[in-house]
CSV table of C-alpha atoms and ligand atoms in Angstrom, one decimal:
chain,number,residue,atom,x,y,z
R,1,UNK,CA,-42.2,-3.9,-23.5
R,2,UNK,CA,-38.7,-2.5,-24.1
R,3,UNK,CA,-36.1,-2.7,-21.4
R,4,UNK,CA,-36.5,1.1,-21.1
R,5,UNK,CA,-40.0,2.5,-21.1
R,6,UNK,CA,-42.1,5.3,-19.4
R,7,UNK,CA,-44.0,4.5,-16.2
R,8,UNK,CA,-46.4,6.4,-14.0
R,9,UNK,CA,-44.7,7.7,-10.9
R,10,UNK,CA,-47.6,6.5,-8.7
R,11,UNK,CA,-46.8,2.9,-7.8
R,12,UNK,CA,-50.5,2.0,-7.3
R,13,UNK,CA,-51.5,3.3,-10.8
R,14,UNK,CA,-49.5,1.0,-13.1
R,15,UNK,CA,-49.9,3.2,-16.2
R,16,UNK,CA,-47.1,3.1,-18.7
R,17,UNK,CA,-46.1,4.4,-22.1
R,18,UNK,CA,-43.7,3.1,-24.8
R,19,UNK,CA,-40.2,4.6,-24.9
R,20,UNK,CA,-40.9,6.7,-28.0
R,21,UNK,CA,-44.2,8.3,-26.7
R,22,UNK,CA,-43.9,12.1,-26.5
R,23,UNK,CA,-47.0,13.0,-24.4
R,24,UNK,CA,-45.1,12.6,-21.1
R,25,UNK,CA,-48.4,12.1,-19.2
R,26,UNK,CA,-49.7,8.9,-17.6
R,27,UNK,CA,-52.5,7.6,-19.9
R,28,UNK,CA,-54.3,6.2,-16.9
R,29,UNK,CA,-54.2,8.9,-14.2
R,30,UNK,CA,-52.8,12.0,-16.0
R,31,UNK,CA,-49.8,12.1,-13.6
R,32,UNK,CA,-46.1,12.5,-14.2
R,33,UNK,CA,-44.0,9.7,-15.7
R,34,UNK,CA,-40.5,8.4,-15.2
R,35,UNK,CA,-38.1,6.7,-17.6
R,36,UNK,CA,-38.1,3.2,-16.1
R,37,UNK,CA,-35.5,0.4,-16.7
R,38,UNK,CA,-35.7,-3.3,-16.5
R,39,UNK,CA,-32.2,-3.6,-15.1
R,40,UNK,CA,-32.2,-7.4,-15.4
R,41,UNK,CA,-32.2,-7.0,-19.2
R,42,UNK,CA,-29.5,-4.3,-19.2
R,43,UNK,CA,-25.9,-4.1,-18.2
R,44,UNK,CA,-25.6,-1.6,-15.3
R,45,UNK,CA,-22.1,-1.4,-13.8
R,46,UNK,CA,-21.3,-3.0,-10.5
R,47,UNK,CA,-18.6,-0.6,-9.5
R,48,UNK,CA,-18.1,3.2,-10.1
R,49,UNK,CA,-14.6,2.5,-11.2
R,50,UNK,CA,-16.0,1.2,-14.5
R,51,UNK,CA,-16.6,4.8,-15.4
R,52,UNK,CA,-13.1,6.0,-14.8
R,53,UNK,CA,-11.7,3.7,-17.6
R,54,UNK,CA,-13.6,5.9,-20.0
R,55,UNK,CA,-11.4,8.9,-19.2
R,56,UNK,CA,-8.7,7.4,-21.3
R,57,UNK,CA,-10.8,7.4,-24.4
R,58,UNK,CA,-12.0,10.9,-24.7
R,59,UNK,CA,-11.7,11.0,-28.4
R,60,UNK,CA,-15.0,9.2,-28.4
R,61,UNK,CA,-17.6,12.0,-28.0
R,62,UNK,CA,-19.8,9.8,-25.7
R,63,UNK,CA,-16.9,9.4,-23.3
R,64,UNK,CA,-16.0,13.1,-23.5
R,65,UNK,CA,-19.5,14.1,-22.5
R,66,UNK,CA,-20.0,14.3,-18.7
R,67,UNK,CA,-23.5,13.0,-19.3
R,68,UNK,CA,-22.9,10.0,-21.6
R,69,UNK,CA,-19.9,8.6,-20.0
R,70,UNK,CA,-22.5,7.4,-17.5
R,71,UNK,CA,-24.6,5.9,-20.3
R,72,UNK,CA,-25.1,2.6,-18.5
R,73,UNK,CA,-27.1,4.5,-15.9
R,74,UNK,CA,-29.4,6.1,-18.5
R,75,UNK,CA,-29.5,3.4,-21.1
R,76,UNK,CA,-32.6,4.4,-23.1
R,77,UNK,CA,-30.9,5.0,-26.4
R,78,UNK,CA,-28.3,3.0,-28.4
R,79,UNK,CA,-24.9,4.7,-28.6
R,80,UNK,CA,-25.2,5.5,-32.3
R,81,UNK,CA,-28.5,7.4,-31.6
R,82,UNK,CA,-27.1,9.7,-29.0
R,83,UNK,CA,-26.7,13.5,-29.7
R,84,UNK,CA,-24.0,15.3,-27.7
R,85,UNK,CA,-22.4,18.7,-28.0
R,86,UNK,CA,-19.8,18.1,-25.3
R,87,UNK,CA,-22.0,19.0,-22.3
R,88,UNK,CA,-21.3,18.1,-18.7
R,89,UNK,CA,-17.6,19.2,-18.6
R,90,UNK,CA,-18.1,20.7,-15.2
R,91,UNK,CA,-16.1,20.7,-12.0
R,92,UNK,CA,-16.6,20.2,-8.3
R,93,UNK,CA,-14.6,22.9,-6.5
R,94,UNK,CA,-13.7,23.0,-2.8
R,95,UNK,CA,-14.6,26.5,-1.7
R,96,UNK,CA,-13.1,27.4,1.7
R,97,UNK,CA,-14.0,31.1,1.5
R,98,UNK,CA,-17.7,30.2,0.9
R,99,UNK,CA,-17.5,27.5,3.6
R,100,UNK,CA,-16.4,30.1,6.1
R,101,UNK,CA,-19.2,32.4,5.0
R,102,UNK,CA,-21.8,29.6,5.5
R,103,UNK,CA,-20.3,28.7,8.9
R,104,UNK,CA,-18.8,25.5,7.7
R,105,UNK,CA,-15.4,24.1,8.5
R,106,UNK,CA,-12.6,24.4,6.0
R,107,UNK,CA,-12.8,21.6,3.4
R,108,UNK,CA,-16.4,20.8,4.1
R,109,UNK,CA,-18.2,22.9,1.4
R,110,UNK,CA,-18.0,22.2,-2.3
R,111,UNK,CA,-19.5,24.0,-5.3
R,112,UNK,CA,-20.6,22.0,-8.3
R,113,UNK,CA,-20.1,24.5,-11.2
R,114,UNK,CA,-22.8,23.7,-13.8
R,115,UNK,CA,-22.3,27.1,-15.4
R,116,UNK,CA,-19.4,25.6,-17.3
R,117,UNK,CA,-21.8,23.8,-19.7
R,118,UNK,CA,-21.9,24.9,-23.4
R,119,UNK,CA,-25.0,27.1,-22.9
R,120,UNK,CA,-23.8,28.2,-19.4
R,121,UNK,CA,-26.2,26.3,-17.3
R,122,UNK,CA,-27.1,22.8,-16.0
R,123,UNK,CA,-29.8,22.5,-18.5
R,124,UNK,CA,-27.5,21.1,-21.2
R,125,UNK,CA,-27.2,17.9,-19.1
R,126,UNK,CA,-30.9,17.3,-19.6
R,127,UNK,CA,-31.1,18.8,-23.1
R,128,UNK,CA,-28.7,16.2,-24.6
R,129,UNK,CA,-31.0,13.4,-23.3
R,130,UNK,CA,-34.2,15.1,-24.4
R,131,UNK,CA,-32.7,15.8,-27.8
R,132,UNK,CA,-31.6,12.2,-28.2
R,133,UNK,CA,-35.2,11.1,-27.3
R,134,UNK,CA,-36.7,13.7,-29.7
R,135,UNK,CA,-34.6,12.3,-32.5
R,136,UNK,CA,-35.7,8.7,-31.6
R,137,UNK,CA,-39.3,10.0,-31.8
R,138,UNK,CA,-38.7,11.7,-35.2
R,139,UNK,CA,-39.4,15.3,-33.9
R,140,UNK,CA,-38.7,18.3,-36.2
R,141,UNK,CA,-39.6,21.1,-33.8
R,142,UNK,CA,-39.0,21.4,-30.1
R,143,UNK,CA,-40.5,23.9,-27.7
R,144,UNK,CA,-40.3,25.0,-24.1
R,145,UNK,CA,-41.5,27.7,-21.7
R,146,UNK,CA,-38.6,29.2,-19.9
R,147,UNK,CA,-37.2,31.6,-17.4
R,148,UNK,CA,-34.2,31.7,-19.8
R,149,UNK,CA,-31.9,28.8,-19.3
R,150,UNK,CA,-33.9,26.0,-20.8
R,151,UNK,CA,-34.6,28.2,-23.8
R,152,UNK,CA,-30.9,29.1,-24.1
R,153,UNK,CA,-30.0,25.4,-24.0
R,154,UNK,CA,-32.6,24.4,-26.5
R,155,UNK,CA,-31.5,27.2,-28.8
R,156,UNK,CA,-27.8,26.1,-28.6
R,157,UNK,CA,-28.7,22.4,-29.2
R,158,UNK,CA,-30.8,23.3,-32.2
R,159,UNK,CA,-28.2,25.6,-33.7
R,160,UNK,CA,-25.3,23.3,-33.0
R,161,UNK,CA,-26.9,20.2,-34.5
R,162,UNK,CA,-29.2,21.8,-37.1
R,163,UNK,CA,-31.7,19.0,-36.4
R,164,UNK,CA,-34.7,20.8,-35.0
R,165,UNK,CA,-36.3,24.2,-34.9
R,166,UNK,CA,-36.4,25.8,-31.4
R,167,UNK,CA,-39.6,27.5,-30.3
R,168,UNK,CA,-39.4,29.2,-26.9
R,169,UNK,CA,-42.1,30.8,-24.7
R,170,UNK,CA,-41.0,33.4,-22.3
R,171,UNK,CA,-42.9,35.8,-19.9
R,172,UNK,CA,-42.4,39.3,-21.1
R,173,UNK,CA,-39.8,41.2,-19.1
R,174,UNK,CA,-39.1,38.0,-17.1
R,175,UNK,CA,-35.9,36.9,-18.6
R,176,UNK,CA,-32.4,38.2,-18.0
R,177,UNK,CA,-30.4,39.8,-20.8
R,178,UNK,CA,-27.7,37.1,-21.0
R,179,UNK,CA,-30.3,34.4,-21.6
R,180,UNK,CA,-32.4,36.4,-24.0
R,181,UNK,CA,-29.2,37.2,-25.9
R,182,UNK,CA,-28.6,33.5,-26.3
R,183,UNK,CA,-32.1,32.7,-27.6
R,184,UNK,CA,-31.9,35.4,-30.2
R,185,UNK,CA,-28.3,34.8,-31.3
R,186,UNK,CA,-28.9,31.1,-31.7
R,187,UNK,CA,-31.9,31.7,-33.9
R,188,UNK,CA,-34.8,30.4,-31.7
R,189,UNK,CA,-38.3,31.4,-32.6
R,190,UNK,CA,-38.9,33.5,-29.5
R,191,UNK,CA,-42.5,34.0,-28.3
R,192,UNK,CA,-42.9,36.6,-25.6
R,193,UNK,CA,-46.2,36.1,-23.7
R,194,UNK,CA,-47.9,38.9,-21.8
R,195,UNK,CA,-47.6,36.9,-18.5
R,196,UNK,CA,-45.1,35.2,-16.4
R,197,UNK,CA,-43.4,31.8,-16.5
R,198,UNK,CA,-46.4,30.0,-15.0
R,199,UNK,CA,-48.6,31.3,-17.8
R,200,UNK,CA,-46.0,30.5,-20.4
R,201,UNK,CA,-45.7,26.9,-19.1
R,202,UNK,CA,-49.5,26.3,-19.4
R,203,UNK,CA,-49.6,27.7,-22.9
R,204,UNK,CA,-46.6,25.8,-24.2
R,205,UNK,CA,-48.2,22.5,-23.1
R,206,UNK,CA,-51.4,23.4,-25.0
R,207,UNK,CA,-49.5,24.4,-28.1
R,208,UNK,CA,-47.2,21.4,-28.1
R,209,UNK,CA,-50.2,19.1,-27.8
R,210,UNK,CA,-52.1,20.9,-30.6
R,211,UNK,CA,-49.3,21.2,-33.0
R,212,UNK,CA,-47.4,18.0,-32.1
R,213,UNK,CA,-44.3,19.8,-31.1
R,214,UNK,CA,-41.7,18.0,-28.9
R,215,UNK,CA,-41.7,19.5,-25.4
R,216,UNK,CA,-38.4,19.9,-23.6
R,217,UNK,CA,-39.5,21.3,-20.3
R,218,UNK,CA,-38.6,19.1,-17.3
R,219,UNK,CA,-42.1,17.6,-17.3
R,220,UNK,CA,-40.2,15.6,-20.0
R,221,UNK,CA,-38.7,12.6,-18.1
R,222,UNK,CA,-35.8,12.3,-20.5
R,223,UNK,CA,-34.5,15.7,-19.4
R,224,UNK,CA,-34.3,14.4,-15.9
R,225,UNK,CA,-32.4,11.3,-17.0
R,226,UNK,CA,-29.6,13.6,-18.2
R,227,UNK,CA,-29.7,15.7,-15.1
R,228,UNK,CA,-29.1,12.6,-12.9
R,229,UNK,CA,-25.5,12.8,-14.1
R,230,UNK,CA,-24.8,16.0,-12.1
R,231,UNK,CA,-25.0,13.7,-9.1
R,232,UNK,CA,-22.7,11.1,-10.7
R,233,UNK,CA,-20.1,13.8,-11.3
R,234,UNK,CA,-20.4,15.1,-7.7
R,235,UNK,CA,-19.8,11.5,-6.5
R,236,UNK,CA,-16.9,11.2,-9.0
R,237,UNK,CA,-15.4,14.5,-7.7
R,238,UNK,CA,-15.6,13.1,-4.1
R,239,UNK,CA,-13.9,9.8,-5.1
R,240,UNK,CA,-17.3,8.1,-5.0
R,241,UNK,CA,-18.0,9.0,-1.4
R,242,UNK,CA,-21.5,10.4,-1.0
R,243,UNK,CA,-21.6,13.8,0.7
R,244,UNK,CA,-23.8,14.5,3.6
R,245,UNK,CA,-25.9,17.1,1.9
R,246,UNK,CA,-26.8,18.2,-1.6
R,247,UNK,CA,-28.2,21.8,-1.6
R,248,UNK,CA,-30.0,22.9,-4.8
R,249,UNK,CA,-32.2,25.8,-5.8
R,250,UNK,CA,-35.8,24.9,-6.5
R,251,UNK,CA,-37.8,26.3,-9.4
R,252,UNK,CA,-39.7,23.8,-11.4
R,253,UNK,CA,-38.2,21.1,-9.2
R,254,UNK,CA,-36.6,19.1,-12.0
R,255,UNK,CA,-33.2,18.9,-10.5
R,256,UNK,CA,-34.2,17.7,-7.1
R,257,UNK,CA,-36.4,15.1,-8.8
R,258,UNK,CA,-33.6,14.0,-11.0
R,259,UNK,CA,-31.1,13.9,-8.1
R,260,UNK,CA,-33.5,11.8,-6.0
R,261,UNK,CA,-34.0,9.3,-8.9
R,262,UNK,CA,-30.3,9.1,-9.4
R,263,UNK,CA,-29.8,8.1,-5.8
R,264,UNK,CA,-32.7,5.7,-5.7
R,265,UNK,CA,-31.3,3.9,-8.7
R,266,UNK,CA,-27.8,3.8,-7.3
R,267,UNK,CA,-29.2,2.3,-4.1
R,268,UNK,CA,-31.2,-0.2,-6.1
R,269,UNK,CA,-28.1,-1.2,-8.1
R,270,UNK,CA,-26.1,-1.6,-4.9
R,271,UNK,CA,-23.7,1.1,-5.9
R,272,UNK,CA,-24.4,3.4,-3.0
R,273,UNK,CA,-25.6,2.4,0.5
R,274,UNK,CA,-25.8,5.7,2.3
R,275,UNK,CA,-27.7,8.4,0.4
R,276,UNK,CA,-27.0,12.2,0.8
R,277,UNK,CA,-29.7,14.3,2.2
R,278,UNK,CA,-31.3,16.8,-0.1
R,279,UNK,CA,-32.0,20.5,0.7
R,280,UNK,CA,-34.2,22.5,-1.8
R,281,UNK,CA,-33.9,26.2,-1.5
R,282,UNK,CA,-36.8,28.5,-2.8
R,283,UNK,CA,-36.6,32.2,-3.2
R,284,UNK,CA,-38.9,33.8,-0.6
R,285,UNK,CA,-40.8,35.5,-3.4
R,286,UNK,CA,-41.5,32.1,-5.1
R,287,UNK,CA,-41.9,29.7,-2.2
R,288,UNK,CA,-44.6,27.3,-3.1
R,289,UNK,CA,-42.5,24.2,-2.3
R,290,UNK,CA,-41.4,25.7,1.0
R,291,UNK,CA,-44.9,26.5,2.0
R,292,UNK,CA,-46.4,23.2,1.0
R,293,UNK,CA,-43.6,21.0,2.4
R,294,UNK,CA,-42.6,22.8,5.6
R,295,UNK,CA,-45.8,24.5,6.6
R,296,UNK,CA,-48.6,22.5,5.1
R,297,UNK,CA,-46.7,19.2,5.6
R,298,UNK,CA,-47.5,17.9,2.1
R,299,UNK,CA,-45.8,14.6,1.7
R,300,UNK,CA,-45.3,11.9,-1.1
R,301,UNK,CA,-47.6,9.6,0.7
R,302,UNK,CA,-46.8,6.6,-1.4
R,303,UNK,CA,-47.5,8.4,-4.7
R,304,UNK,CA,-50.7,10.1,-3.5
R,305,UNK,CA,-49.8,13.6,-2.2
R,306,UNK,CA,-53.0,15.2,-0.8
R,307,UNK,CA,-54.6,16.9,-3.9
R,308,UNK,CA,-56.9,19.0,-1.6
R,309,UNK,CA,-53.8,20.6,0.0
R,310,UNK,CA,-52.3,21.4,-3.3
R,311,UNK,CA,-55.5,22.7,-4.8
R,312,UNK,CA,-56.3,24.8,-1.8
R,313,UNK,CA,-52.8,26.4,-1.8
R,314,UNK,CA,-53.0,27.3,-5.5
R,315,UNK,CA,-56.5,28.7,-5.0
R,316,UNK,CA,-55.2,30.9,-2.2
R,317,UNK,CA,-52.5,32.3,-4.5
R,318,UNK,CA,-55.2,32.9,-7.1
R,319,UNK,CA,-57.4,34.7,-4.7
R,320,UNK,CA,-54.6,36.9,-3.4
R,321,UNK,CA,-53.5,37.5,-7.1
R,322,UNK,CA,-50.1,36.5,-5.9
R,323,UNK,CA,-47.4,36.2,-8.6
R,324,UNK,CA,-43.9,34.9,-8.1
R,325,UNK,CA,-41.4,37.7,-7.6
R,326,UNK,CA,-37.7,37.5,-7.0
R,327,UNK,CA,-34.4,38.8,-8.4
R,328,UNK,CA,-33.5,35.2,-9.0
R,329,UNK,CA,-35.6,35.2,-12.2
R,330,UNK,CA,-34.6,31.6,-13.0
R,331,UNK,CA,-36.6,30.3,-10.1
R,332,UNK,CA,-39.4,32.9,-10.3
R,333,UNK,CA,-42.0,30.1,-10.4
R,334,UNK,CA,-45.1,29.5,-8.3
R,335,UNK,CA,-46.5,26.3,-10.0
R,336,UNK,CA,-43.6,23.8,-10.0
R,337,UNK,CA,-44.5,21.1,-12.5
R,338,UNK,CA,-42.4,18.4,-10.8
R,339,UNK,CA,-43.9,18.8,-7.4
R,340,UNK,CA,-44.8,15.1,-6.8
R,341,UNK,CA,-41.5,13.8,-8.0
R,342,UNK,CA,-39.7,16.3,-5.7
R,343,UNK,CA,-41.8,15.0,-2.8
R,344,UNK,CA,-40.7,11.5,-3.6
R,345,UNK,CA,-37.0,12.6,-3.7
R,346,UNK,CA,-37.2,14.3,-0.3
R,347,UNK,CA,-38.9,11.3,1.2
R,348,UNK,CA,-36.3,8.9,-0.1
R,349,UNK,CA,-33.3,11.1,0.8
R,350,UNK,CA,-34.6,12.7,4.0
R,351,UNK,CA,-35.0,16.2,2.6
R,352,UNK,CA,-35.7,19.7,3.8
R,353,UNK,CA,-36.9,22.9,2.1
R,354,UNK,CA,-36.0,26.4,3.0
R,355,UNK,CA,-36.6,29.9,1.6
R,356,UNK,CA,-34.1,32.7,1.3
R,357,UNK,CA,-34.6,36.4,0.6
R,358,UNK,CA,-33.2,38.3,-2.4
R,359,UNK,CA,-30.8,40.0,0.0
R,360,UNK,CA,-29.4,36.7,1.2
R,361,UNK,CA,-29.2,35.5,-2.4
R,362,UNK,CA,-27.2,38.5,-3.6
R,363,UNK,CA,-24.9,38.5,-0.7
R,364,UNK,CA,-24.2,34.8,-1.2
R,365,UNK,CA,-23.7,35.3,-4.9
R,366,UNK,CA,-21.1,38.0,-4.2
R,367,UNK,CA,-19.2,35.6,-1.9
R,368,UNK,CA,-19.3,32.9,-4.5
R,369,UNK,CA,-17.9,35.3,-7.1
R,370,UNK,CA,-15.2,36.6,-4.8
R,371,UNK,CA,-14.2,33.0,-4.1
R,372,UNK,CA,-13.7,31.7,-7.6
R,373,UNK,CA,-16.0,31.0,-10.5
R,374,UNK,CA,-19.2,33.0,-10.4
R,375,UNK,CA,-22.9,32.2,-10.7
R,376,UNK,CA,-26.3,33.8,-11.4
R,377,UNK,CA,-28.6,34.8,-8.6
R,378,UNK,CA,-30.8,31.6,-8.5
R,379,UNK,CA,-27.7,29.5,-8.1
R,380,UNK,CA,-26.5,31.4,-5.1
R,381,UNK,CA,-29.8,30.5,-3.3
R,382,UNK,CA,-28.1,27.1,-2.7
R,383,UNK,CA,-25.2,28.8,-0.7
R,384,UNK,CA,-27.6,31.2,1.1
R,385,UNK,CA,-29.7,28.1,2.0
R,386,UNK,CA,-26.7,26.1,3.3
R,387,UNK,CA,-25.8,29.1,5.5
R,388,UNK,CA,-29.3,29.2,6.9
R,389,UNK,CA,-29.4,25.4,7.5
R,390,UNK,CA,-26.0,25.7,9.2
R,391,UNK,CA,-27.3,28.5,11.4
R,392,UNK,CA,-30.4,26.5,12.4
R,393,UNK,CA,-28.1,23.6,13.3
R,394,UNK,CA,-29.7,21.3,10.6
R,395,UNK,CA,-26.3,21.1,8.9
R,396,UNK,CA,-23.4,20.5,11.2
R,397,UNK,CA,-20.2,22.5,10.6
R,398,UNK,CA,-18.1,19.4,9.8
R,399,UNK,CA,-20.6,17.7,7.4
R,400,UNK,CA,-19.7,17.5,3.7
R,401,UNK,CA,-22.0,19.8,1.7
R,402,UNK,CA,-22.2,20.3,-2.0
R,403,UNK,CA,-24.1,23.4,-3.3
R,404,UNK,CA,-25.1,23.2,-6.9
R,405,UNK,CA,-24.3,26.3,-8.9
R,406,UNK,CA,-26.8,25.9,-11.7
R,407,UNK,CA,-26.0,28.9,-14.0
R,408,UNK,CA,-23.1,31.1,-15.0
R,409,UNK,CA,-22.4,34.6,-13.6
R,410,UNK,CA,-22.7,36.1,-17.1
R,411,UNK,CA,-26.4,35.0,-17.4
R,412,UNK,CA,-27.6,38.0,-15.5
R,413,UNK,CA,-25.3,41.0,-15.7
R,414,UNK,CA,-28.0,43.4,-14.7
R,415,UNK,CA,-28.4,42.0,-11.2
R,416,UNK,CA,-24.6,41.8,-10.7
R,417,UNK,CA,-23.8,45.3,-11.9
R,418,UNK,CA,-26.6,46.8,-9.8
R,419,UNK,CA,-25.3,45.1,-6.7
R,420,UNK,CA,-21.8,46.4,-7.1
R,421,UNK,CA,-22.9,49.8,-8.5
R,422,UNK,CA,-22.0,53.1,-6.9
R,423,UNK,CA,-25.1,54.6,-8.6
R,424,UNK,CA,-27.9,54.5,-6.0
R,425,UNK,CA,-30.5,55.0,-8.8
R,426,UNK,CA,-29.4,51.8,-10.5
R,427,UNK,CA,-29.3,49.9,-7.2
R,428,UNK,CA,-32.8,51.1,-6.3
R,429,UNK,CA,-34.2,50.4,-9.8
R,430,UNK,CA,-33.0,46.8,-10.0
R,431,UNK,CA,-32.9,45.7,-6.4
R,432,UNK,CA,-34.5,48.2,-4.1
R,433,UNK,CA,-38.1,47.3,-4.9
R,434,UNK,CA,-37.3,43.7,-4.1
R,435,UNK,CA,-36.4,44.5,-0.5
R,436,UNK,CA,-32.6,44.5,-1.1
R,437,UNK,CA,-31.3,47.2,1.2
R,438,UNK,CA,-27.5,46.8,1.2
R,439,UNK,CA,-24.7,45.5,-1.0
R,440,UNK,CA,-22.8,44.0,1.9
R,441,UNK,CA,-20.0,42.6,-0.3
R,442,UNK,CA,-20.0,45.2,-3.1
R,443,UNK,CA,-16.8,45.7,-5.0
R,444,UNK,CA,-17.3,49.2,-6.2
R,445,UNK,CA,-15.7,50.7,-9.2
R,446,UNK,CA,-13.4,53.6,-8.4
R,447,UNK,CA,-14.1,56.9,-10.2
R,448,UNK,CA,-11.0,58.9,-11.2
R,449,UNK,CA,-10.3,61.9,-13.4
R,450,UNK,CA,-8.5,61.2,-16.6
R,451,UNK,CA,-5.2,62.2,-15.1
R,452,UNK,CA,-2.1,60.0,-14.7
R,453,UNK,CA,-1.2,61.1,-11.1
R,454,UNK,CA,-4.8,60.8,-9.9
R,455,UNK,CA,-5.1,57.3,-11.4
R,456,UNK,CA,-1.8,56.2,-9.8
R,457,UNK,CA,-2.9,57.7,-6.5
R,458,UNK,CA,-6.2,55.8,-6.6
R,459,UNK,CA,-4.4,52.5,-7.3
R,460,UNK,CA,-2.0,53.1,-4.5
R,461,UNK,CA,-4.8,53.9,-2.1
R,462,UNK,CA,-7.1,51.0,-3.0
R,463,UNK,CA,-4.8,48.1,-3.8
E,501,F0G,N1,-31.2,27.5,-11.4
E,501,F0G,C1,-31.2,28.0,-12.6
E,501,F0G,C2,-30.0,28.8,-13.1
E,501,F0G,C3,-32.3,27.7,-13.4
E,501,F0G,O1,-32.3,28.2,-14.7
E,501,F0G,C4,-33.4,27.0,-12.9
E,501,F0G,C5,-34.6,26.7,-13.8
E,501,F0G,C6,-33.3,26.5,-11.6
E,501,F0G,C7,-32.2,26.8,-10.9
E,501,F0G,C8,-34.4,25.7,-11.1
E,501,F0G,O2,-34.2,24.3,-11.4
E,501,F0G,O3,-36.5,23.9,-12.3
E,501,F0G,O4,-34.9,22.1,-11.8
E,501,F0G,O5,-35.9,23.4,-9.9
E,501,F0G,N2,-34.8,27.2,-14.9
E,501,F0G,C9,-35.9,26.9,-15.8
E,501,F0G,C10,-35.7,27.6,-17.1
E,501,F0G,C11,-37.2,26.9,-15.2
E,501,F0G,O6,-36.7,27.8,-17.8
E,501,F0G,O7,-34.6,27.9,-17.5
E,501,F0G,P1,-35.5,23.4,-11.4
């Protein structure tokens, strides 16, 4: 067995796969797999400061990358085999305006801006790792189902490296314009399925198996290895002090799974003693994880979450013909593929799950935008969730909270323009049917005649 390999997440199963296997399914029980390391045969760092020395050598692309400068914590590929396009140059920003909105004390709320990645979302952190693995495995084509960001990231990596052909599956009408534009412009083969993300996710797995195409959805454990580095950068931004809370939107539950794994490994390596708590925020219109975790009390249960509970819940959705439905299209997902891994992360980090309405999401998004760099609706669920948890008293006002902003503002111009629009018809068309009633923090465009005096008057009145 190599020092890095793939291992079933269920500790009592014992199934494993060689490093270059691309099925990503436990051969014994059919469950999810992790990338596992035999640390005794590797050279993990014993201090965080080891990573800082790499800042001085940014001419080396592996040190420039915000993912690969932490290579020793995801050591599944030799340095000369790594593929990077300069991902992970993101920032942790103290956001006092947003803190005050969420009911937190000044200096206690931070935003981790993953929208600054090359394709505009956190997915590039995972894609560089999956791409590296795909090349190790000799893949020529890569596929994903997507609500838009995974597909944009895959398309960018394929076009920037020229190494693979991107094939993307999207639900028709389910992807925002910014993301669709990326897939098309970067030359991905775009397959629009008459269905939603959950349908596309099922199909892409069947197709990938049948045609031997490399799958880059977050069921692929190498994706999650790359996404661990978001947490390393958060720690770096806080001078290696763990925050009290990480708040993250939940869709397919890849991020929360990756964050949990990052913290479990840091604890195992003796680099971190106190772990942050994790809060996952679902949109109320796509709240499977919230329902299962908070209401049905589904738990990790040492690798054996109650299958009857899960099956019963999904059968209920089926019977009610209930489909995911939220303005936060990135997390419009009812069947999260990483559910068991997310349960493990919450167990290890003392997690909670909450749901927020589209109204709360859009108001929080406007506050984020007004306070600095902006985000897409799904990302703002994290801020709306932090506000809720603060109101419930779960988060204290002086705790340190990091909200992950997963995608850039420009990803979904339709939702943003509709929120700020003076045109009631546009507002109703895009937002009204989702239960959004007001644009509390709208910044409305001022209509003026084409007349110099009138223009000057308007500016004097409004500024
Ligand atoms: N935020 C954004 C902007 C996303 O694009 C996604 C997922 C999430 C949050 C949820 O993250 O799946 O790790 O819980 N987007 C996927 C996609 C599903 O296809 O682009 P998760």
